[in-house]
mmCIF file of C-alpha atoms and ligand atoms in Angstrom:
data_model
loop_
_atom_site.group_PDB
_atom_site.id
_atom_site.type_symbol
_atom_site.label_atom_id
_atom_site.label_comp_id
_atom_site.label_asym_id
_atom_site.label_seq_id
_atom_site.Cartn_x
_atom_site.Cartn_y
_atom_site.Cartn_z
ATOM 1 C CA MET A 27 114.942 96.347 -141.084
ATOM 2 C CA LYS A 28 113.750 99.817 -142.067
ATOM 3 C CA SER A 29 111.695 100.071 -145.266
ATOM 4 C CA LEU A 30 112.790 102.063 -148.344
ATOM 5 C CA VAL A 31 109.398 103.784 -148.441
ATOM 6 C CA ASN A 32 107.255 104.835 -145.495
ATOM 7 C CA ARG A 33 105.794 101.735 -143.883
ATOM 8 C CA VAL A 34 102.507 101.686 -141.985
ATOM 9 C CA ALA A 35 101.095 99.000 -139.688
ATOM 10 C CA ALA A 36 97.392 99.238 -140.570
ATOM 11 C CA ILE A 37 95.256 97.873 -137.732
ATOM 12 C CA HIS A 38 91.712 97.641 -139.128
ATOM 13 C CA ASP A 39 89.114 95.026 -140.037
ATOM 14 C CA LEU A 40 88.884 93.447 -143.460
ATOM 15 C CA SER A 41 85.326 93.845 -144.710
ATOM 16 C CA CYS A 42 85.216 91.683 -147.823
ATOM 17 C CA PHE A 43 82.478 93.653 -149.546
ATOM 18 C CA GLY A 44 81.918 97.398 -149.304
ATOM 19 C CA ARG A 45 84.522 100.128 -149.338
ATOM 20 C CA THR A 46 85.508 100.535 -145.690
ATOM 21 C CA SER A 47 88.536 99.841 -143.510
ATOM 22 C CA LEU A 48 91.381 97.860 -145.173
ATOM 23 C CA ALA A 49 89.538 97.906 -148.519
ATOM 24 C CA VAL A 50 90.146 101.674 -148.620
ATOM 25 C CA VAL A 51 93.209 102.016 -146.386
ATOM 26 C CA ILE A 52 95.395 99.810 -148.634
ATOM 27 C CA PRO A 53 94.641 101.399 -152.038
ATOM 28 C CA ILE A 54 94.777 104.970 -150.701
ATOM 29 C CA LEU A 55 98.083 104.595 -148.894
ATOM 30 C CA SER A 56 99.630 102.545 -151.713
ATOM 31 C CA THR A 57 98.631 105.242 -154.203
ATOM 32 C CA MET A 58 100.265 107.798 -151.922
ATOM 33 C CA GLY A 59 103.531 105.844 -151.959
ATOM 34 C CA VAL A 60 103.234 104.175 -148.566
ATOM 35 C CA GLN A 61 103.736 100.464 -147.864
ATOM 36 C CA VAL A 62 100.774 99.014 -145.968
ATOM 37 C CA CYS A 63 101.269 96.044 -143.632
ATOM 38 C CA SER A 64 97.862 94.782 -142.546
ATOM 39 C CA LEU A 65 97.069 93.665 -139.018
ATOM 40 C CA PRO A 66 93.433 92.612 -139.512
ATOM 41 C CA THR A 67 91.350 92.968 -136.344
ATOM 42 C CA ALA A 68 88.277 91.164 -137.691
ATOM 43 C CA LEU A 69 87.066 89.537 -140.870
ATOM 44 C CA LEU A 70 83.573 90.409 -142.049
ATOM 45 C CA SER A 71 81.655 89.296 -145.111
ATOM 46 C CA THR A 72 80.519 92.926 -145.445
ATOM 47 C CA HIS A 73 80.873 95.993 -143.236
ATOM 48 C CA THR A 74 78.015 96.530 -140.789
ATOM 49 C CA GLY A 75 76.498 99.695 -142.285
ATOM 50 C CA GLY A 76 73.344 98.809 -144.192
ATOM 51 C CA PHE A 77 73.942 95.044 -144.366
ATOM 52 C CA LYS A 78 72.171 92.395 -142.281
ATOM 53 C CA ASP A 79 73.341 88.874 -141.343
ATOM 54 C CA TYR A 80 76.993 89.621 -142.025
ATOM 55 C CA HIS A 81 79.559 87.006 -141.019
ATOM 56 C CA PHE A 82 81.906 88.382 -138.313
ATOM 57 C CA VAL A 83 85.125 86.701 -137.187
ATOM 58 C CA ASP A 84 86.961 88.289 -134.256
ATOM 59 C CA LEU A 85 90.701 87.965 -134.994
ATOM 60 C CA THR A 86 91.996 88.809 -131.488
ATOM 61 C CA GLU A 87 94.016 85.574 -131.211
ATOM 62 C CA HIS A 88 95.478 85.943 -134.707
ATOM 63 C CA LEU A 89 96.506 89.513 -133.937
ATOM 64 C CA LYS A 90 98.791 88.292 -131.148
ATOM 65 C CA ALA A 91 100.368 85.617 -133.376
ATOM 66 C CA THR A 92 100.948 88.046 -136.248
ATOM 67 C CA ILE A 93 102.577 90.624 -133.968
ATOM 68 C CA LYS A 94 104.776 87.905 -132.480
ATOM 69 C CA HIS A 95 105.958 86.844 -135.946
ATOM 70 C CA TRP A 96 106.560 90.454 -137.025
ATOM 71 C CA GLN A 97 108.613 91.060 -133.886
ATOM 72 C CA LYS A 98 110.670 87.946 -134.603
ATOM 73 C CA LEU A 99 111.344 89.359 -138.085
ATOM 74 C CA GLY A 100 112.419 92.675 -136.507
ATOM 75 C CA LEU A 101 110.012 94.712 -138.660
ATOM 76 C CA GLU A 102 110.030 98.462 -138.053
ATOM 77 C CA PHE A 103 107.294 100.936 -138.921
ATOM 78 C CA ASP A 104 107.113 104.648 -139.619
ATOM 79 C CA CYS A 105 103.500 104.789 -138.529
ATOM 80 C CA TYR A 106 100.940 102.828 -136.547
ATOM 81 C CA TYR A 107 97.441 103.507 -137.851
ATOM 82 C CA SER A 108 94.487 101.868 -136.139
ATOM 83 C CA GLY A 109 90.748 101.957 -136.862
ATOM 84 C CA PHE A 110 87.883 99.489 -136.335
ATOM 85 C CA LEU A 111 88.728 96.950 -133.615
ATOM 86 C CA GLY A 112 87.203 93.489 -133.272
ATOM 87 C CA SER A 113 87.026 93.348 -129.456
ATOM 88 C CA PRO A 114 87.848 95.573 -126.459
ATOM 89 C CA GLN A 115 90.693 93.163 -125.506
ATOM 90 C CA GLN A 116 92.481 94.159 -128.705
ATOM 91 C CA VAL A 117 93.215 97.559 -127.152
ATOM 92 C CA ASP A 118 95.691 95.961 -124.707
ATOM 93 C CA ILE A 119 97.359 93.852 -127.410
ATOM 94 C CA ILE A 120 97.727 96.787 -129.806
ATOM 95 C CA SER A 121 98.906 99.143 -127.031
ATOM 96 C CA GLU A 122 101.664 96.697 -126.187
ATOM 97 C CA PHE A 123 102.581 96.444 -129.896
ATOM 98 C CA MET A 124 102.672 100.253 -130.163
ATOM 99 C CA ASP A 125 105.088 100.402 -127.222
ATOM 100 C CA SER A 126 107.423 97.781 -128.659
ATOM 101 C CA TYR A 127 109.276 99.883 -131.279
ATOM 102 C CA THR A 128 113.060 99.837 -131.036
ATOM 103 C CA GLY A 129 114.153 102.748 -133.280
ATOM 104 C CA GLU A 130 112.536 106.157 -133.643
ATOM 105 C CA LYS A 131 109.002 106.418 -132.221
ATOM 106 C CA PRO A 132 106.540 105.828 -135.083
ATOM 107 C CA LEU A 133 103.821 108.375 -135.784
ATOM 108 C CA THR A 134 100.738 106.937 -134.078
ATOM 109 C CA VAL A 135 97.338 107.702 -135.572
ATOM 110 C CA ILE A 136 94.204 106.329 -133.909
ATOM 111 C CA ASP A 137 90.848 106.622 -135.598
ATOM 112 C CA PRO A 138 88.594 105.725 -132.637
ATOM 113 C CA VAL A 139 85.940 103.950 -134.694
ATOM 114 C CA LEU A 140 82.840 103.606 -132.509
ATOM 115 C CA GLY A 141 79.808 104.932 -134.360
ATOM 116 C CA ASP A 142 78.202 107.635 -136.436
ATOM 117 C CA ASP A 143 75.100 109.778 -136.566
ATOM 118 C CA GLY A 144 74.662 109.760 -132.776
ATOM 119 C CA LYS A 145 74.744 105.945 -132.458
ATOM 120 C CA LEU A 146 77.300 103.187 -131.859
ATOM 121 C CA TYR A 147 77.980 100.721 -134.706
ATOM 122 C CA LYS A 148 76.324 97.311 -134.230
ATOM 123 C CA THR A 149 79.468 95.535 -132.975
ATOM 124 C CA MET A 150 80.402 98.298 -130.482
ATOM 125 C CA ASP A 151 79.317 98.687 -126.859
ATOM 126 C CA GLU A 152 80.014 100.794 -123.762
ATOM 127 C CA ASN A 153 82.979 98.579 -122.873
ATOM 128 C CA MET A 154 84.652 99.482 -126.182
ATOM 129 C CA VAL A 155 83.981 103.187 -125.499
ATOM 130 C CA ILE A 156 85.681 102.915 -122.092
ATOM 131 C CA LYS A 157 88.684 101.104 -123.607
ATOM 132 C CA MET A 158 88.930 103.594 -126.461
ATOM 133 C CA ARG A 159 89.123 106.521 -123.995
ATOM 134 C CA LYS A 160 92.306 104.988 -122.592
ATOM 135 C CA PHE A 161 93.635 103.848 -125.980
ATOM 136 C CA ILE A 162 93.706 107.345 -127.508
ATOM 137 C CA SER A 163 96.366 108.362 -124.959
ATOM 138 C CA LYS A 164 98.816 106.405 -127.164
ATOM 139 C CA ALA A 165 98.192 108.567 -130.237
ATOM 140 C CA ASN A 166 99.898 111.588 -131.735
ATOM 141 C CA ILE A 167 96.816 112.175 -133.881
ATOM 142 C CA ILE A 168 93.192 111.097 -133.391
ATOM 143 C CA THR A 169 90.380 111.523 -135.931
ATOM 144 C CA PRO A 170 87.003 110.927 -134.248
ATOM 145 C CA ASN A 171 83.848 111.949 -136.037
ATOM 146 C CA PHE A 172 81.427 114.188 -134.119
ATOM 147 C CA THR A 173 79.550 111.172 -132.674
ATOM 148 C CA GLU A 174 82.766 109.479 -131.531
ATOM 149 C CA ALA A 175 84.046 112.712 -129.980
ATOM 150 C CA ALA A 176 80.806 112.935 -127.962
ATOM 151 C CA TYR A 177 81.150 109.307 -126.772
ATOM 152 C CA LEU A 178 84.824 109.763 -125.849
ATOM 153 C CA LEU A 179 83.973 112.853 -123.799
ATOM 154 C CA ASN A 180 80.751 111.390 -122.377
ATOM 155 C CA GLU A 181 78.857 114.325 -123.858
ATOM 156 C CA LYS A 182 75.404 114.328 -125.406
ATOM 157 C CA PHE A 183 75.229 114.169 -129.206
ATOM 158 C CA SER A 184 73.453 117.294 -130.351
ATOM 159 C CA ALA A 185 73.577 118.821 -133.815
ATOM 160 C CA ASP A 186 73.402 122.184 -132.069
ATOM 161 C CA THR A 187 77.050 123.229 -131.990
ATOM 162 C CA SER A 188 79.072 126.364 -131.625
ATOM 163 C CA VAL A 189 82.715 126.943 -132.532
ATOM 164 C CA LYS A 190 83.374 127.668 -128.844
ATOM 165 C CA LYS A 191 81.968 124.282 -127.820
ATOM 166 C CA ILE A 192 83.952 122.330 -130.446
ATOM 167 C CA LYS A 193 87.153 124.151 -129.507
ATOM 168 C CA GLU A 194 86.548 123.105 -125.905
ATOM 169 C CA TRP A 195 85.965 119.461 -127.023
ATOM 170 C CA LEU A 196 89.191 119.523 -129.080
ATOM 171 C CA VAL A 197 91.215 120.744 -126.112
ATOM 172 C CA ARG A 198 89.636 118.207 -123.737
ATOM 173 C CA LEU A 199 90.352 115.343 -126.170
ATOM 174 C CA SER A 200 93.926 116.535 -126.529
ATOM 175 C CA GLU A 201 94.279 116.548 -122.733
ATOM 176 C CA MET A 202 93.523 112.811 -122.910
ATOM 177 C CA GLY A 203 96.906 112.334 -124.692
ATOM 178 C CA PRO A 204 97.086 113.121 -128.431
ATOM 179 C CA GLU A 205 98.777 116.357 -129.435
ATOM 180 C CA THR A 206 96.615 116.636 -132.548
ATOM 181 C CA VAL A 207 92.853 116.146 -132.555
ATOM 182 C CA ILE A 208 90.786 116.250 -135.755
ATOM 183 C CA ILE A 209 86.979 116.047 -135.423
ATOM 184 C CA THR A 210 85.105 115.286 -138.645
ATOM 185 C CA SER A 211 81.382 115.649 -139.529
ATOM 186 C CA VAL A 212 80.924 118.626 -137.218
ATOM 187 C CA PRO A 213 77.588 120.328 -138.022
ATOM 188 C CA ASP A 214 78.605 123.702 -139.443
ATOM 189 C CA CYS A 215 77.043 126.417 -137.347
ATOM 190 C CA LYS A 216 77.429 129.005 -140.136
ATOM 191 C CA VAL A 217 75.946 127.162 -143.122
ATOM 192 C CA ALA A 218 72.852 124.986 -142.645
ATOM 193 C CA LYS A 219 73.397 121.321 -143.657
ATOM 194 C CA ASN A 220 77.130 121.809 -144.313
ATOM 195 C CA THR A 221 79.574 119.987 -142.097
ATOM 196 C CA CYS A 222 83.129 120.897 -141.278
ATOM 197 C CA VAL A 223 86.314 119.394 -139.962
ATOM 198 C CA MET A 224 87.871 121.132 -136.974
ATOM 199 C CA ALA A 225 91.324 120.432 -135.618
ATOM 200 C CA TYR A 226 93.603 121.445 -132.772
ATOM 201 C CA ASP A 227 97.354 121.198 -132.533
ATOM 202 C CA ARG A 228 98.357 121.406 -128.847
ATOM 203 C CA LEU A 229 102.030 122.028 -129.655
ATOM 204 C CA THR A 230 101.282 125.297 -131.473
ATOM 205 C CA GLY A 231 97.965 126.051 -129.737
ATOM 206 C CA ARG A 232 96.329 126.569 -133.165
ATOM 207 C CA PHE A 233 92.802 125.603 -134.247
ATOM 208 C CA TRP A 234 91.926 124.871 -137.891
ATOM 209 C CA LYS A 235 88.673 124.548 -139.773
ATOM 210 C CA VAL A 236 87.881 123.167 -143.229
ATOM 211 C CA SER A 237 84.281 123.418 -144.447
ATOM 212 C CA CYS A 238 82.693 120.602 -146.433
ATOM 213 C CA VAL A 239 80.113 121.428 -149.064
ATOM 214 C CA TYR A 240 76.814 119.663 -148.408
ATOM 215 C CA ILE A 241 76.035 116.731 -150.688
ATOM 216 C CA PRO A 242 72.848 114.917 -149.659
ATOM 217 C CA ALA A 243 74.368 111.427 -149.485
ATOM 218 C CA PHE A 244 75.916 109.271 -146.824
ATOM 219 C CA TYR A 245 78.375 106.558 -147.853
ATOM 220 C CA PRO A 246 79.929 104.137 -145.315
ATOM 221 C CA GLY A 247 83.721 104.230 -145.160
ATOM 222 C CA THR A 248 84.240 107.949 -145.693
ATOM 223 C CA GLY A 249 85.792 108.220 -142.201
ATOM 224 C CA ASP A 250 88.363 105.538 -143.076
ATOM 225 C CA THR A 251 88.983 107.267 -146.409
ATOM 226 C CA PHE A 252 89.462 110.645 -144.702
ATOM 227 C CA THR A 253 91.959 109.398 -142.114
ATOM 228 C CA SER A 254 93.907 107.364 -144.688
ATOM 229 C CA VAL A 255 94.464 110.476 -146.826
ATOM 230 C CA VAL A 256 95.506 112.437 -143.715
ATOM 231 C CA VAL A 257 98.020 109.694 -142.805
ATOM 232 C CA GLY A 258 99.429 109.555 -146.362
ATOM 233 C CA SER A 259 99.659 113.321 -146.575
ATOM 234 C CA ILE A 260 101.414 113.754 -143.202
ATOM 235 C CA LEU A 261 103.873 110.978 -144.162
ATOM 236 C CA GLN A 262 104.552 112.862 -147.415
ATOM 237 C CA GLY A 263 105.544 115.865 -145.269
ATOM 238 C CA ASP A 264 102.431 118.037 -145.515
ATOM 239 C CA SER A 265 101.336 120.348 -142.711
ATOM 240 C CA LEU A 266 98.251 119.503 -140.649
ATOM 241 C CA PRO A 267 95.874 121.974 -142.383
ATOM 242 C CA ILE A 268 97.057 120.875 -145.846
ATOM 243 C CA ALA A 269 96.580 117.208 -144.888
ATOM 244 C CA ILE A 270 93.016 117.941 -143.742
ATOM 245 C CA ASP A 271 92.348 119.990 -146.854
ATOM 246 C CA ARG A 272 93.549 117.185 -149.146
ATOM 247 C CA ALA A 273 91.389 114.657 -147.301
ATOM 248 C CA VAL A 274 88.272 116.862 -147.497
ATOM 249 C CA GLN A 275 88.876 117.565 -151.199
ATOM 250 C CA PHE A 276 89.337 113.869 -151.903
ATOM 251 C CA ILE A 277 86.132 112.884 -150.088
ATOM 252 C CA THR A 278 84.200 115.639 -151.865
ATOM 253 C CA THR A 279 85.542 114.526 -155.262
ATOM 254 C CA ALA A 280 84.717 110.893 -154.470
ATOM 255 C CA ILE A 281 81.168 111.657 -153.330
ATOM 256 C CA ARG A 282 80.565 113.798 -156.429
ATOM 257 C CA ALA A 283 81.915 110.991 -158.639
ATOM 258 C CA SER A 284 79.537 108.537 -156.930
ATOM 259 C CA TYR A 285 76.360 110.538 -156.364
ATOM 260 C CA GLY A 286 75.501 110.867 -160.052
ATOM 261 C CA TYR A 287 75.061 107.103 -160.286
ATOM 262 C CA ASP A 288 72.105 105.175 -158.935
ATOM 263 C CA TYR A 289 73.600 102.290 -156.961
ATOM 264 C CA PRO A 290 73.289 101.126 -153.338
ATOM 265 C CA ARG A 291 75.111 103.649 -151.135
ATOM 266 C CA ARG A 292 76.084 100.902 -148.723
ATOM 267 C CA GLU A 293 78.676 99.794 -151.321
ATOM 268 C CA GLY A 294 80.584 102.994 -150.551
ATOM 269 C CA ILE A 295 82.133 105.695 -152.716
ATOM 270 C CA LEU A 296 83.476 104.816 -156.166
ATOM 271 C CA LEU A 297 87.044 104.954 -154.925
ATOM 272 C CA GLU A 298 88.437 103.335 -158.074
ATOM 273 C CA ARG A 299 87.310 106.312 -160.171
ATOM 274 C CA VAL A 300 89.089 108.919 -158.095
ATOM 275 C CA LEU A 301 92.169 107.250 -156.582
ATOM 276 C CA SER A 302 94.521 108.752 -159.164
ATOM 277 C CA SER A 303 93.533 112.277 -158.075
ATOM 278 C CA LEU A 304 95.637 111.653 -154.959
ATOM 279 C CA ASN A 305 98.709 112.097 -157.148
ATOM 280 C CA MET A 306 97.694 115.547 -158.410
ATOM 281 C CA PRO A 307 99.745 118.514 -157.206
ATOM 282 C CA VAL A 308 98.381 120.055 -153.998
ATOM 283 C CA VAL A 309 96.165 122.961 -154.996
ATOM 284 C CA ALA A 310 95.371 125.982 -152.865
ATOM 285 C CA GLY A 311 93.195 124.757 -150.065
ATOM 286 C CA SER A 312 90.356 126.325 -148.159
ATOM 287 C CA TYR A 313 91.487 125.918 -144.573
ATOM 288 C CA GLU A 314 90.922 128.658 -142.012
ATOM 289 C CA LEU A 315 92.795 129.431 -138.849
ATOM 290 C CA ILE A 316 90.225 129.816 -136.060
ATOM 291 C CA GLU A 317 90.865 132.417 -133.369
HETATM 292 O O1 LIG B 28 83.975 102.740 -141.642
HETATM 293 C C1 LIG B 28 83.910 102.284 -140.371
HETATM 294 C C2 LIG B 28 83.656 100.805 -140.321
HETATM 295 C C3 LIG B 28 84.741 99.953 -140.318
HETATM 296 N N1 LIG B 28 84.577 98.620 -140.257
HETATM 297 C C4 LIG B 28 83.348 98.076 -140.197
HETATM 298 C C5 LIG B 28 82.224 98.884 -140.217
HETATM 299 C C6 LIG B 28 82.378 100.286 -140.288
HETATM 300 C C7 LIG B 28 81.210 101.154 -140.344
HETATM 301 O O2 LIG B 28 80.093 100.753 -140.530
HETATM 302 O O3 LIG B 28 81.021 98.319 -140.176
HETATM 303 C C8 LIG B 28 83.206 96.597 -140.123
#
């Protein structure tokens, strides 16, 4: 049965401490008026960024059983949204799930979580990269960070970027399947230390850019936070550049709210302090159309 509010199948890990994956996906989308149905891919005592000796349980077998039960119940979704996967085999299971809709085709958003800062995360390997290249063909929208975009395209990670090069990457990623590609954490060639988000919409042939003001702090989970706001915003009916703008503004607000405090960054942004800002009216954004 169709839900009364937008319903998302959220395919991410549950990291029990630290603000990443389902711990941010659920509150953000709920705040934005979206029902979240969790398909946990792995259970971790903490996320892997900055913690040692974390407990990791691969939930591949449970994923199959949960999907089977959901299908028996006849559940329908407005959106499939996947992130951190627990094993490369999960790609086949989730792909099959994504193909099994009966009504209108759900919006499919894949955040190809693989790594950051030029490196793969500790639980990822080359096999996952190969699987992810195929998996993104299922998506309408993908949101790799700069590192993940380089891995997906088998390109070298180099902070030396030009708009021309990123536009070429966006088009090549789109040729792998998704009509919309959003690359985050792109080193901004115009302003030293700043990063930007660049996006391409194949259906209109337009490129977008939103600059992010430099704040000298890295918090795990900002990628999950970014994509969750984009998903919520698109489901609310916003355009692509407005969705990106809202996500960048939210991350910037959250980092500013967190950076003034002295606490371990590995705990993530102080999401609880800024969640309600997601319900503010959309203010004029700062997106640019790139020629
Ligand atoms: O935010 C990405 C992410 C998701 N899930 C787990 C992680 C990370 C990044 O470190 O470790 C378990």
